[in-house]
Each structure stands twice: as structure tokens, then as C-alpha cells.
Short mmCIF file of N, CA and C in Angstrom, two decimals:
data_model
loop_
_atom_site.label_atom_id
_atom_site.label_comp_id
_atom_site.label_asym_id
_atom_site.label_seq_id
_atom_site.Cartn_x
_atom_site.Cartn_y
_atom_site.Cartn_z
N MET A 1 4.42 164.09 152.22
CA MET A 1 4.43 163.17 151.13
C MET A 1 5.75 162.39 150.94
N SER A 2 5.80 161.39 150.97
CA SER A 2 7.25 160.60 150.95
C SER A 2 7.71 160.72 149.83
N PHE A 3 9.13 160.51 149.51
CA PHE A 3 9.89 160.73 148.52
C PHE A 3 9.36 159.44 147.51
N THR A 4 9.31 158.30 148.15
CA THR A 4 8.74 157.15 147.11
C THR A 4 7.39 157.38 146.34
N ALA A 5 6.48 158.18 147.25
CA ALA A 5 5.20 158.60 146.85
C ALA A 5 5.27 159.45 145.59
N ARG A 6 6.00 160.51 145.78
CA ARG A 6 6.21 161.31 144.95
C ARG A 6 6.94 160.77 143.57
N ASN A 7 7.69 159.85 143.72
CA ASN A 7 8.30 159.37 142.48
C ASN A 7 7.53 158.59 141.71
N VAL A 8 6.41 157.68 142.56
CA VAL A 8 5.31 157.10 141.78
C VAL A 8 4.48 157.89 141.12
N VAL A 9 4.22 159.22 141.78
CA VAL A 9 3.29 159.87 141.06
C VAL A 9 3.91 160.38 139.54
N ARG A 10 5.06 160.74 139.77
CA ARG A 10 6.17 161.41 138.60
C ARG A 10 6.09 160.51 137.38
N ARG A 11 6.46 159.16 138.10
CA ARG A 11 6.60 158.15 136.92
C ARG A 11 5.24 157.86 136.34
N LEU A 12 4.09 157.72 136.95
CA LEU A 12 2.75 157.55 136.30
C LEU A 12 2.32 158.85 135.49
N ALA A 13 2.74 160.04 135.91
CA ALA A 13 2.14 161.05 135.09
C ALA A 13 2.91 160.95 133.89
N HIS A 14 4.03 160.39 133.52
CA HIS A 14 4.67 160.52 132.11
C HIS A 14 4.21 159.32 131.66
N ARG A 15 3.30 158.28 131.85
CA ARG A 15 2.99 157.15 131.02
C ARG A 15 1.53 157.68 130.56
N ASN A 16 1.25 157.32 129.46
CA ASN A 16 0.25 157.45 128.81
C ASN A 16 -0.90 156.29 129.07
N ILE A 17 -1.63 156.36 130.33
CA ILE A 17 -2.47 155.21 130.54
C ILE A 17 -3.78 155.77 130.16
N ASP A 18 -4.68 154.97 129.35
CA ASP A 18 -5.81 154.99 129.18
C ASP A 18 -6.84 154.64 130.36
N TRP A 19 -7.26 155.54 131.34
CA TRP A 19 -7.78 155.27 132.36
C TRP A 19 -9.18 154.81 132.04
N SER A 20 -9.78 155.05 130.80
CA SER A 20 -11.01 154.51 130.41
C SER A 20 -11.14 153.16 129.63
N SER A 21 -10.02 152.53 129.69
CA SER A 21 -9.84 151.20 129.25
C SER A 21 -10.84 150.19 129.93
N PRO A 22 -11.23 149.29 128.94
CA PRO A 22 -12.06 148.21 129.52
C PRO A 22 -11.56 147.19 130.62
N HIS A 23 -10.11 147.12 130.58
CA HIS A 23 -9.31 146.52 131.51
C HIS A 23 -9.87 147.19 132.94
N PHE A 24 -9.68 148.39 133.21
CA PHE A 24 -10.05 149.06 134.23
C PHE A 24 -11.50 148.96 135.01
N LYS A 25 -12.52 148.66 134.01
CA LYS A 25 -13.79 148.70 134.48
C LYS A 25 -14.35 147.15 134.26
N SER A 26 -13.49 146.02 134.46
CA SER A 26 -13.76 144.78 134.15
C SER A 26 -14.49 144.26 135.42
N ASN A 27 -14.24 144.69 136.32
CA ASN A 27 -14.84 144.22 137.69
C ASN A 27 -15.14 145.37 138.63
N PRO A 28 -15.95 145.27 139.54
CA PRO A 28 -16.26 146.52 140.43
C PRO A 28 -15.12 146.75 141.62
N GLU A 29 -14.63 145.84 141.82
CA GLU A 29 -13.41 145.86 143.03
C GLU A 29 -12.18 146.58 142.28
N LEU A 30 -11.75 146.03 140.86
CA LEU A 30 -10.92 146.75 140.36
C LEU A 30 -11.15 148.22 139.81
N SER A 31 -12.25 148.45 139.49
CA SER A 31 -12.63 149.89 139.27
C SER A 31 -12.77 150.88 140.48
N ALA A 32 -12.96 150.28 141.67
CA ALA A 32 -12.87 151.13 142.84
C ALA A 32 -11.47 151.29 143.21
N ALA A 33 -10.51 150.32 143.12
CA ALA A 33 -9.47 150.33 143.33
C ALA A 33 -8.61 151.50 142.39
N VAL A 34 -8.95 151.37 141.19
CA VAL A 34 -8.24 152.35 140.18
C VAL A 34 -8.76 153.86 140.70
N SER A 35 -10.06 153.88 140.79
CA SER A 35 -10.65 155.23 141.08
C SER A 35 -9.69 155.78 142.48
N SER A 36 -9.74 154.87 143.42
CA SER A 36 -9.09 155.44 144.66
C SER A 36 -7.55 155.72 144.24
N PHE A 37 -6.80 154.92 143.61
CA PHE A 37 -5.44 155.23 143.28
C PHE A 37 -5.35 156.42 142.59
N ARG A 38 -6.29 156.79 141.48
CA ARG A 38 -6.21 158.23 140.71
C ARG A 38 -6.50 159.30 141.67
N ALA A 39 -7.57 159.12 142.73
CA ALA A 39 -7.68 160.06 143.57
C ALA A 39 -6.46 160.41 144.57
N TRP A 40 -5.97 159.18 144.98
CA TRP A 40 -4.59 159.43 145.82
C TRP A 40 -3.72 160.14 144.86
N ALA A 41 -3.33 159.64 143.66
CA ALA A 41 -2.33 160.17 143.11
C ALA A 41 -2.51 161.77 142.79
N ALA A 42 -3.98 162.24 142.42
CA ALA A 42 -4.21 163.56 142.41
C ALA A 42 -4.10 164.45 143.74
N SER A 43 -4.23 163.71 144.63
CA SER A 43 -4.02 164.57 145.99
C SER A 43 -2.55 164.74 146.38
N ALA A 44 -1.81 163.59 145.72
CA ALA A 44 -0.25 163.73 146.21
C ALA A 44 -0.04 164.79 145.18
N GLU A 45 -0.31 164.74 143.87
CA GLU A 45 0.13 165.97 143.15
C GLU A 45 -0.21 167.09 143.54
N ALA A 46 -1.17 167.50 144.29
CA ALA A 46 -1.67 168.64 144.67
C ALA A 46 -0.74 168.87 145.81
N MET A 47 -0.56 168.10 146.81
CA MET A 47 0.32 168.35 148.04
C MET A 47 1.80 168.74 147.70
N ALA A 48 2.27 167.85 146.70
CA ALA A 48 3.54 168.13 146.04
C ALA A 48 3.62 169.65 145.64
N GLU A 49 2.54 170.04 144.93
CA GLU A 49 2.55 171.39 144.34
C GLU A 49 2.71 172.36 145.45
N LYS A 50 1.65 172.22 146.54
CA LYS A 50 1.59 173.04 147.52
C LYS A 50 2.75 173.20 148.31
N TYR A 51 3.44 172.33 148.65
CA TYR A 51 4.38 172.33 149.71
C TYR A 51 5.99 172.18 149.00
N SER A 52 5.99 172.47 147.62
CA SER A 52 7.36 172.61 146.76
C SER A 52 8.02 173.81 147.34
N ALA A 53 7.05 174.83 147.39
CA ALA A 53 8.13 176.09 147.83
C ALA A 53 8.00 176.17 149.36
N PRO A 54 9.16 176.89 149.96
CA PRO A 54 9.24 177.14 151.27
C PRO A 54 8.00 177.93 151.85
N PRO A 55 7.77 177.97 153.01
CA PRO A 55 6.52 178.65 153.42
C PRO A 55 6.81 180.36 153.35
N SER A 56 5.84 180.96 153.38
CA SER A 56 5.88 182.46 153.35
C SER A 56 6.49 183.10 155.01
N ALA A 57 6.90 184.01 154.99
CA ALA A 57 7.28 184.46 156.17
C ALA A 57 6.27 184.95 157.05
N ILE A 58 6.39 184.89 158.37
CA ILE A 58 5.10 185.07 159.44
C ILE A 58 5.08 186.78 159.74
N ASP A 59 4.29 187.15 159.54
CA ASP A 59 4.19 188.61 159.95
C ASP A 59 3.37 188.87 161.37
N PHE A 60 4.34 189.06 162.23
CA PHE A 60 4.22 189.14 163.78
C PHE A 60 3.89 190.37 164.12
N SER A 61 3.72 191.41 163.24
CA SER A 61 3.25 192.71 163.63
C SER A 61 1.78 192.66 163.65
N THR A 62 1.03 192.08 162.91
CA THR A 62 -0.35 191.91 162.92
C THR A 62 -0.76 191.26 164.28
N TYR A 63 0.16 190.21 164.62
CA TYR A 63 -0.42 189.56 165.95
C TYR A 63 -0.18 190.13 167.26
N LYS A 64 0.84 191.14 167.06
CA LYS A 64 1.17 192.15 168.30
C LYS A 64 0.12 192.72 168.53
N SER A 65 -0.56 193.48 167.54
CA SER A 65 -1.51 194.24 167.61
C SER A 65 -2.82 193.81 167.96
N SER A 66 -3.10 192.48 167.54
CA SER A 66 -4.31 191.65 168.10
C SER A 66 -4.45 190.97 169.35
N VAL A 67 -2.89 190.44 169.81
CA VAL A 67 -2.79 189.91 171.05
C VAL A 67 -2.54 190.72 172.41
N ARG A 68 -3.58 190.30 173.41
CA ARG A 68 -3.31 191.21 174.34
C ARG A 68 -1.79 191.09 175.06
N ASP A 69 -1.04 189.94 175.19
CA ASP A 69 0.10 189.58 175.81
C ASP A 69 1.29 189.87 174.79
N THR A 70 2.03 191.03 174.35
CA THR A 70 2.86 191.05 173.13
C THR A 70 4.12 190.45 173.88
N SER A 71 4.21 190.33 175.02
CA SER A 71 5.65 189.39 175.22
C SER A 71 5.67 188.11 174.63
N LEU A 72 4.35 187.36 174.68
CA LEU A 72 4.41 185.88 174.21
C LEU A 72 4.74 185.95 172.67
N VAL A 73 3.98 186.91 171.72
CA VAL A 73 4.40 186.97 170.43
C VAL A 73 5.76 187.28 170.21
N GLU A 74 6.40 188.34 170.98
CA GLU A 74 7.91 188.50 170.64
C GLU A 74 8.69 187.29 171.23
N SER A 75 8.21 186.62 172.13
CA SER A 75 9.21 185.43 172.38
C SER A 75 8.90 184.24 171.14
N LEU A 76 7.70 184.10 170.83
CA LEU A 76 7.86 183.27 169.69
C LEU A 76 8.45 183.83 168.26
N GLU A 77 8.43 185.22 168.15
CA GLU A 77 9.13 185.75 167.11
C GLU A 77 10.60 185.33 167.31
N ALA A 78 11.46 185.78 168.13
CA ALA A 78 12.50 185.52 168.77
C ALA A 78 13.10 184.01 168.58
N PHE A 79 12.04 183.06 168.75
CA PHE A 79 12.32 181.67 168.73
C PHE A 79 12.20 181.16 167.10
N TYR A 80 11.27 181.81 166.37
CA TYR A 80 11.14 181.55 165.05
C TYR A 80 12.59 181.94 164.15
N LYS A 81 12.91 183.23 164.80
CA LYS A 81 14.10 183.56 163.94
C LYS A 81 15.36 182.79 164.22
N SER A 82 15.42 182.35 165.53
CA SER A 82 16.67 181.66 165.90
C SER A 82 16.54 180.21 165.53
N ALA A 83 15.40 179.46 165.53
CA ALA A 83 15.42 178.24 165.14
C ALA A 83 15.71 177.82 163.69
N LYS A 84 16.64 177.06 163.53
CA LYS A 84 16.89 176.57 162.29
C LYS A 84 17.21 174.93 162.21
N PRO A 85 15.72 174.39 162.10
CA PRO A 85 15.79 172.98 162.22
C PRO A 85 16.36 172.20 160.89
N ASP A 86 16.82 171.19 160.96
CA ASP A 86 17.46 170.26 159.98
C ASP A 86 16.42 169.73 159.10
N PRO A 87 16.49 169.70 157.77
CA PRO A 87 15.42 169.27 156.94
C PRO A 87 15.06 167.79 157.28
N LEU A 88 14.12 167.52 157.21
CA LEU A 88 13.60 165.85 157.63
C LEU A 88 13.74 165.16 156.12
N THR A 89 14.44 164.13 156.24
CA THR A 89 14.49 163.46 155.19
C THR A 89 14.26 162.15 155.54
N TYR A 90 13.77 161.14 154.38
CA TYR A 90 13.36 159.92 154.62
C TYR A 90 14.47 159.01 153.81
N GLU A 91 14.72 158.25 154.86
CA GLU A 91 15.72 156.93 154.22
C GLU A 91 15.03 155.63 153.88
N TRP A 92 15.10 155.22 152.86
CA TRP A 92 14.30 153.90 152.42
C TRP A 92 15.36 152.90 153.04
N SER A 93 14.70 151.91 154.17
CA SER A 93 15.46 151.09 154.81
C SER A 93 15.99 149.88 153.74
N ALA A 94 17.06 149.22 154.21
CA ALA A 94 17.68 148.48 153.23
C ALA A 94 16.50 147.14 152.94
N GLU A 95 16.02 146.87 154.30
CA GLU A 95 14.90 145.61 154.45
C GLU A 95 13.95 145.77 153.27
N SER A 96 13.48 147.06 153.49
CA SER A 96 12.18 147.50 152.59
C SER A 96 12.45 147.46 151.31
N LYS A 97 13.64 147.88 150.93
CA LYS A 97 14.10 148.04 149.43
C LYS A 97 14.36 146.48 148.79
N ALA A 98 14.85 145.83 149.79
CA ALA A 98 15.25 144.33 149.13
C ALA A 98 14.05 143.51 149.02
N GLU A 99 12.93 143.67 149.85
CA GLU A 99 11.67 143.18 149.69
C GLU A 99 11.02 143.79 148.40
N LYS A 100 11.02 145.15 148.25
CA LYS A 100 10.17 145.64 146.91
C LYS A 100 11.22 145.15 145.84
N MET A 101 12.42 144.89 145.64
CA MET A 101 12.96 144.42 144.67
C MET A 101 12.84 142.87 144.31
N GLN A 102 12.52 142.26 145.73
CA GLN A 102 12.15 140.88 145.59
C GLN A 102 10.72 140.56 144.84
N GLN A 103 9.84 141.66 145.19
CA GLN A 103 8.50 141.55 144.74
C GLN A 103 8.72 141.89 143.16
N ILE A 104 9.36 142.85 142.83
CA ILE A 104 9.52 143.57 141.40
C ILE A 104 10.07 142.00 140.39
N GLU A 105 10.97 141.10 141.19
CA GLU A 105 11.62 140.17 140.43
C GLU A 105 10.39 139.10 140.17
N GLU A 106 9.77 138.79 141.46
CA GLU A 106 8.60 138.00 141.26
C GLU A 106 7.71 138.28 140.16
N ALA A 107 7.30 139.53 140.22
CA ALA A 107 6.32 140.00 139.14
C ALA A 107 7.11 140.07 137.69
N LYS A 108 8.13 139.98 137.60
CA LYS A 108 8.91 139.97 136.39
C LYS A 108 8.94 138.32 135.90
N GLY A 109 9.03 137.66 136.90
CA GLY A 109 8.97 136.00 136.68
C GLY A 109 7.65 135.56 136.19
N ARG A 110 6.40 136.08 136.89
CA ARG A 110 5.06 135.72 136.33
C ARG A 110 4.68 136.42 135.13
N LEU A 111 5.45 137.66 135.06
CA LEU A 111 5.01 138.31 133.69
C LEU A 111 5.64 137.44 132.41
N ALA A 112 6.95 136.86 132.74
CA ALA A 112 7.56 136.04 131.46
C ALA A 112 6.69 134.88 131.40
N PHE A 113 5.99 134.19 132.70
CA PHE A 113 5.36 132.94 132.52
C PHE A 113 4.13 133.15 131.69
N THR A 114 3.43 134.25 131.83
CA THR A 114 2.38 134.79 131.30
C THR A 114 2.57 135.17 129.81
N GLN A 115 3.34 135.67 129.50
CA GLN A 115 4.10 135.96 128.02
C GLN A 115 4.16 134.60 127.35
N GLU A 116 4.81 133.57 128.13
CA GLU A 116 5.05 132.29 127.62
C GLU A 116 3.48 131.55 127.36
N MET A 117 2.86 131.61 128.14
CA MET A 117 1.58 131.03 128.29
C MET A 117 0.54 131.58 127.11
N ILE A 118 0.74 133.09 126.88
CA ILE A 118 0.12 133.68 125.95
C ILE A 118 0.50 133.42 124.36
N GLU A 119 1.86 133.16 124.38
CA GLU A 119 2.49 132.55 122.88
C GLU A 119 1.99 131.26 122.70
N GLU A 120 1.99 130.60 123.61
CA GLU A 120 1.44 128.93 123.37
C GLU A 120 0.03 129.12 122.95
N THR A 121 -1.03 129.79 123.85
CA THR A 121 -2.22 129.80 123.39
C THR A 121 -2.57 130.49 122.10
N GLU A 122 -1.58 131.43 121.51
CA GLU A 122 -1.87 131.86 120.21
C GLU A 122 -1.53 130.93 119.27
N ALA A 123 -0.33 130.15 119.57
CA ALA A 123 0.14 129.00 118.59
C ALA A 123 -0.87 127.68 118.32
N GLU A 124 -1.58 127.71 119.71
CA GLU A 124 -2.71 126.43 119.81
C GLU A 124 -3.83 127.07 119.09
N LEU A 125 -4.20 128.32 119.22
CA LEU A 125 -5.49 128.75 118.40
C LEU A 125 -5.14 128.85 117.02
N GLU A 126 -4.08 129.30 116.80
CA GLU A 126 -3.56 129.27 115.25
C GLU A 126 -3.71 127.75 114.60
N PHE A 127 -3.24 126.79 115.46
CA PHE A 127 -3.38 125.26 114.84
C PHE A 127 -4.61 124.88 114.93
N MET A 128 -5.56 125.37 115.76
CA MET A 128 -6.96 124.92 115.76
C MET A 128 -7.73 125.61 114.60
N ARG A 129 -7.48 127.01 114.45
CA ARG A 129 -8.12 127.55 113.07
C ARG A 129 -7.58 126.77 111.69
N ALA A 130 -6.21 126.38 111.79
CA ALA A 130 -5.68 125.71 110.64
C ALA A 130 -6.39 124.32 110.66
N ASN A 131 -6.94 123.87 111.42
CA ASN A 131 -7.38 122.39 111.36
C ASN A 131 -9.05 122.42 111.91
N ARG A 132 -9.69 123.42 111.39
CA ARG A 132 -10.77 123.66 111.80
C ARG A 132 -11.62 122.30 111.14
N THR A 133 -12.72 121.95 111.75
CA THR A 133 -13.49 120.58 111.53
C THR A 133 -14.59 121.13 110.61
N THR A 134 -15.08 120.71 109.65
CA THR A 134 -15.91 121.08 108.79
C THR A 134 -16.88 119.61 108.49
N ARG A 135 -17.93 119.79 107.61
CA ARG A 135 -18.42 118.52 106.86
C ARG A 135 -17.77 117.64 106.22
N GLU A 136 -16.63 118.30 105.76
CA GLU A 136 -15.59 117.47 104.66
C GLU A 136 -14.49 116.87 105.44
N THR A 137 -14.33 117.07 106.95
CA THR A 137 -13.40 116.77 107.84
C THR A 137 -13.69 115.08 107.87
N SER A 138 -12.36 114.23 107.72
CA SER A 138 -12.64 112.89 107.94
C SER A 138 -12.14 112.67 109.28
N GLY A 139 -12.30 111.23 109.73
CA GLY A 139 -11.71 110.71 110.80
C GLY A 139 -10.10 110.86 110.79
N THR A 140 -9.77 110.34 109.51
CA THR A 140 -8.49 110.43 109.44
C THR A 140 -7.50 111.74 109.19
N ASP A 141 -8.28 112.82 109.15
CA ASP A 141 -7.76 114.14 109.17
C ASP A 141 -7.54 114.78 110.55
N ILE A 142 -8.79 114.19 111.42
CA ILE A 142 -8.71 114.50 112.91
C ILE A 142 -7.69 113.76 113.48
N LYS A 143 -7.42 112.49 113.24
CA LYS A 143 -6.54 111.43 113.73
C LYS A 143 -4.92 112.39 113.51
N GLU A 144 -4.87 112.65 112.37
CA GLU A 144 -3.55 113.35 111.87
C GLU A 144 -3.24 114.65 112.66
N ALA A 145 -4.44 115.63 112.98
CA ALA A 145 -4.30 116.66 113.46
C ALA A 145 -4.17 116.57 115.15
N TYR A 146 -4.81 115.23 115.54
CA TYR A 146 -4.63 115.05 116.99
C TYR A 146 -4.42 113.81 117.26
N PRO A 147 -3.00 113.73 117.47
CA PRO A 147 -2.56 112.11 117.42
C PRO A 147 -2.82 111.53 118.75
N ASP A 148 -2.72 112.50 119.90
CA ASP A 148 -2.71 112.09 121.22
C ASP A 148 -4.25 111.62 121.46
N ILE A 149 -5.36 112.35 120.73
CA ILE A 149 -6.36 111.95 121.06
C ILE A 149 -6.85 110.64 120.27
N ALA A 150 -6.18 110.47 119.10
CA ALA A 150 -6.31 109.23 118.33
C ALA A 150 -5.86 108.13 118.86
N ALA A 151 -4.48 108.20 119.67
CA ALA A 151 -3.99 107.17 120.51
C ALA A 151 -4.76 106.78 121.34
N GLU A 152 -5.49 107.72 122.19
CA GLU A 152 -6.41 107.33 123.40
C GLU A 152 -7.39 106.82 123.19
N THR A 153 -8.11 107.02 121.83
CA THR A 153 -9.20 106.69 121.18
C THR A 153 -9.11 105.07 120.97
N GLU A 154 -8.01 104.72 120.38
CA GLU A 154 -7.41 103.43 119.74
C GLU A 154 -7.32 102.69 120.87
N LYS A 155 -6.72 103.11 122.13
CA LYS A 155 -6.45 102.25 123.11
C LYS A 155 -7.93 102.05 123.71
N GLU A 156 -8.82 102.89 123.86
CA GLU A 156 -10.05 102.54 124.47
C GLU A 156 -10.97 101.50 123.52
N LEU A 157 -10.69 101.73 122.22
CA LEU A 157 -11.36 100.59 121.54
C LEU A 157 -10.54 99.35 121.83
N GLU A 158 -9.40 99.25 121.73
CA GLU A 158 -8.80 97.90 122.18
C GLU A 158 -9.06 97.29 123.24
N GLU A 159 -9.28 98.11 124.38
CA GLU A 159 -9.60 97.52 125.64
C GLU A 159 -11.18 97.48 125.72
N ARG A 160 -12.02 97.82 124.70
CA ARG A 160 -13.36 97.70 124.83
C ARG A 160 -14.08 98.79 125.86
N LYS A 161 -13.54 99.73 125.96
CA LYS A 161 -14.08 100.68 126.98
C LYS A 161 -15.06 101.79 126.23
N TRP A 162 -16.46 101.27 125.87
CA TRP A 162 -16.98 101.87 124.66
C TRP A 162 -17.60 103.35 125.37
N PHE A 163 -17.79 103.39 126.62
CA PHE A 163 -18.50 104.32 127.40
C PHE A 163 -17.76 104.89 128.47
N LYS A 164 -16.57 104.92 128.29
CA LYS A 164 -15.56 105.41 129.54
C LYS A 164 -15.82 106.95 129.88
N ASP A 165 -15.95 107.82 128.70
CA ASP A 165 -16.48 109.12 129.09
C ASP A 165 -17.55 109.55 129.15
N ALA A 166 -18.62 108.58 128.98
CA ALA A 166 -19.96 108.93 129.06
C ALA A 166 -20.44 108.40 130.36
N ILE A 167 -20.22 107.23 131.12
CA ILE A 167 -20.40 106.81 132.23
C ILE A 167 -19.59 107.27 133.27
N ALA A 168 -20.05 107.95 134.34
CA ALA A 168 -19.12 108.36 135.47
C ALA A 168 -18.70 107.22 136.41
#
């Protein structure tokens, strides 16, 4: 398992994610993606736990007694004891890192835009709740609440476009 994958799993393990949230069950495609991610994260965690310790020593004596050609086992044992391979490390390429950082910045930009849209929508909903139309609402009240619609309506009346919105 790569260093990046282990970091992702560790970071997600410390978050309190409610996997039973309706957001994750909203559509079948998202639900399948979430369940496959959870399965991958669980297997990654299990592999990280399994391979976190160095491997146990090989008992060559049991193989010497069970294999007919003991010289083969002895040569493998000598090779095993003399071999000291360098540890394998993964280096995250600068190109890949820059690409991921750009994706993160783009996501932050989209998040800021979405937050702005949410704030505007909440303000608009609050305005609509405050100016709710009832039986007592007059035409003047609607004109004051929605001046752009009032201006458009007045223009249509002046130009005698009686059925502009009704006839295509």
C-alpha cells in the first residue's frame, strides 16, 4: 500500500463521518461508490496492520528435513542471510503533487462559490418568507416587494403586450 493511501485512511479514520447519512444514500451511484470506498479503506487498514511489523524469520531446518535436495535449501538460506535489500520508498512526483494541489484549489474555489450561492439562496428565502402573499396582499405590496417584476409588467402594459407570457 502506498504512503498516500495510508495517509488517506488515517485522516479519514479520525473524522467523524456518519456513513448512514441520507447524503450517502441519495442515489444508487453514490451509494455504490461510498460502499466500495469503505471496503477499500477497510482492506487498506487491514493490510497496513498486517504489514506494519517486519516479517518473521524463516525456519530453514524444517525445509531441510522435508526437501530431498538440502543443498538447494542451504543456498537459499545463505542468500537470505546475506541479502540486505534497500527499503522501497515511494516518491510523490512533483507533477502529480502539483496536479493534486491544483485540484484542491479548484475544489476550494467551487466550495466558496457554493457557499456564496447558499447564502444568497437563504437570503432570498428569508425575503420570500417575509413577503409571503396572502389574501390581504395588494398589488401595491407586490410591486414594492418585487420592483423588477413591477417594472416589467408596467412596460408590457404600456406596449400593450397583454398575452406575452401566455402565448408562445
